[in-house]
XYZ file of C-alpha atoms in Angstrom:
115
model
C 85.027 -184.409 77.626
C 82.002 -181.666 77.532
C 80.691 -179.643 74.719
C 80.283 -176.381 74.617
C 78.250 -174.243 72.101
C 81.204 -172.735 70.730
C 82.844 -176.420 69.877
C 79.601 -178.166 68.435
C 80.819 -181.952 66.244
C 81.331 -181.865 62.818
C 78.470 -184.024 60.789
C 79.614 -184.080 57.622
C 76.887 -186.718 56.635
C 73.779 -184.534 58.013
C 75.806 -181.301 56.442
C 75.956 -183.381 53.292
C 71.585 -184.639 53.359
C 70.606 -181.605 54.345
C 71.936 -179.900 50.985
C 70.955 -182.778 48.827
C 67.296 -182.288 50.104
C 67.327 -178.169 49.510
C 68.645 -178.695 46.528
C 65.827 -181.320 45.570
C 62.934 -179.012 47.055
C 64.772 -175.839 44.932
C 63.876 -178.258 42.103
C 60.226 -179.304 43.513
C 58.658 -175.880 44.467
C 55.414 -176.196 42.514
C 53.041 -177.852 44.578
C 51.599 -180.597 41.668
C 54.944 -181.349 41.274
C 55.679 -182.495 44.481
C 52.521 -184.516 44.986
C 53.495 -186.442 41.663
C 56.753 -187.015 43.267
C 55.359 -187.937 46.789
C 53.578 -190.891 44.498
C 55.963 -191.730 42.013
C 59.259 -192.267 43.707
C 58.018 -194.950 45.744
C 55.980 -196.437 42.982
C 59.005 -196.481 40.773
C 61.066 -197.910 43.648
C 58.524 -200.883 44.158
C 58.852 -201.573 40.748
C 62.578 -202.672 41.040
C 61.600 -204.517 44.579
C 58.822 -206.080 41.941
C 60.931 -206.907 38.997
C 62.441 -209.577 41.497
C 59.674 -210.831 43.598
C 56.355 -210.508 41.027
C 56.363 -211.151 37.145
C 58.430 -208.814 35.215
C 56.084 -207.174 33.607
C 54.555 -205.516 36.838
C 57.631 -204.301 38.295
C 58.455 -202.698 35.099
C 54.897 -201.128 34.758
C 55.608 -200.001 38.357
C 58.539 -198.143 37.258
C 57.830 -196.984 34.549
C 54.443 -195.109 35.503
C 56.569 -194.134 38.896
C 59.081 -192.269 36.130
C 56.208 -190.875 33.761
C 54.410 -189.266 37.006
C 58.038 -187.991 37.480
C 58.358 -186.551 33.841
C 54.685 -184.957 34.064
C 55.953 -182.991 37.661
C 58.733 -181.889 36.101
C 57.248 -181.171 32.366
C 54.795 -178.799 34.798
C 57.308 -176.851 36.820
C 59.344 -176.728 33.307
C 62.731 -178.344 34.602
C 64.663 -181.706 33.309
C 63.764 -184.262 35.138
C 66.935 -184.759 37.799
C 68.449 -187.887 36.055
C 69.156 -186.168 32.896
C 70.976 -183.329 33.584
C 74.541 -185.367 34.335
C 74.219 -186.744 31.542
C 73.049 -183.653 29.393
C 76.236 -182.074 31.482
C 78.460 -184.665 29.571
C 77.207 -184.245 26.152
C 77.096 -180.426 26.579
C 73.491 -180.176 25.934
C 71.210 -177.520 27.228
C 69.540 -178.387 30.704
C 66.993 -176.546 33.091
C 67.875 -177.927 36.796
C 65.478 -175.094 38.619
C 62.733 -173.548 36.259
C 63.428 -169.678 35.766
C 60.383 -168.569 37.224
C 61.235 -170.378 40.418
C 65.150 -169.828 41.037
C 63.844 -165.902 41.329
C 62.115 -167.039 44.445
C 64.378 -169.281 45.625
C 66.799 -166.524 45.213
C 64.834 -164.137 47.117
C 64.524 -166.263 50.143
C 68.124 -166.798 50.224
C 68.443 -163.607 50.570
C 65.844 -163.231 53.589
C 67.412 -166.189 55.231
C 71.101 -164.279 55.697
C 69.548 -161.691 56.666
């Protein structure tokens, strides 16, 4: 059976990444920000590969300087940090998920991308 432009495949799963990942760099537009994250997710994600292999103590430094890097990114762009919003959601507490100053440009090139 051929394809033709008009009948391209579903792909749910790429459909699904790819707006996972905008919505994380909506969240991770200040340039500081992202470096800190570029450095501490992997740090903090050694640190639970270390709290098995390595004495406790340095996978939880790992991961907890990995988190704090995190936390500093985030306190900068002036968002919560992306683990605490669900469960700020559940208590119905206040949460930030894009900084103000940055869901006016995000907006804006929304709006230049449909057009």
């Amino acid at each position: 059976m051929t394809q033709t432009t008009t009948s391209a495949p579903r792909r749910p799963v790429l459909r699904f990444l790819r707006k996972r990942y905008q919505g994380w760099r909506e969240r991770h537009q200040l340039p500081f920000n992202f470096a800190l994250h570029l450095v501490g997710i992997p740090l903090a994600l050694a640190g639970v590969v270390l709290l098995f292999l390595a004495p406790w103590y340095w996978g939880a430094a790992a991961l907890v300087l990995g988190y704090l890097l995190q936390y500093v990114g985030h306190k900068a762009e002036g968002n919560d940090v992306g683990e605490l919003i669900p469960v700020k959601r559940l208590l119905g507490l206040p949460h930030v998920a894009v900084a103000p100053r940055w869901r006016q440009s995000a907006e804006a090139d929304a709006k230049r991308a449909a057009v």
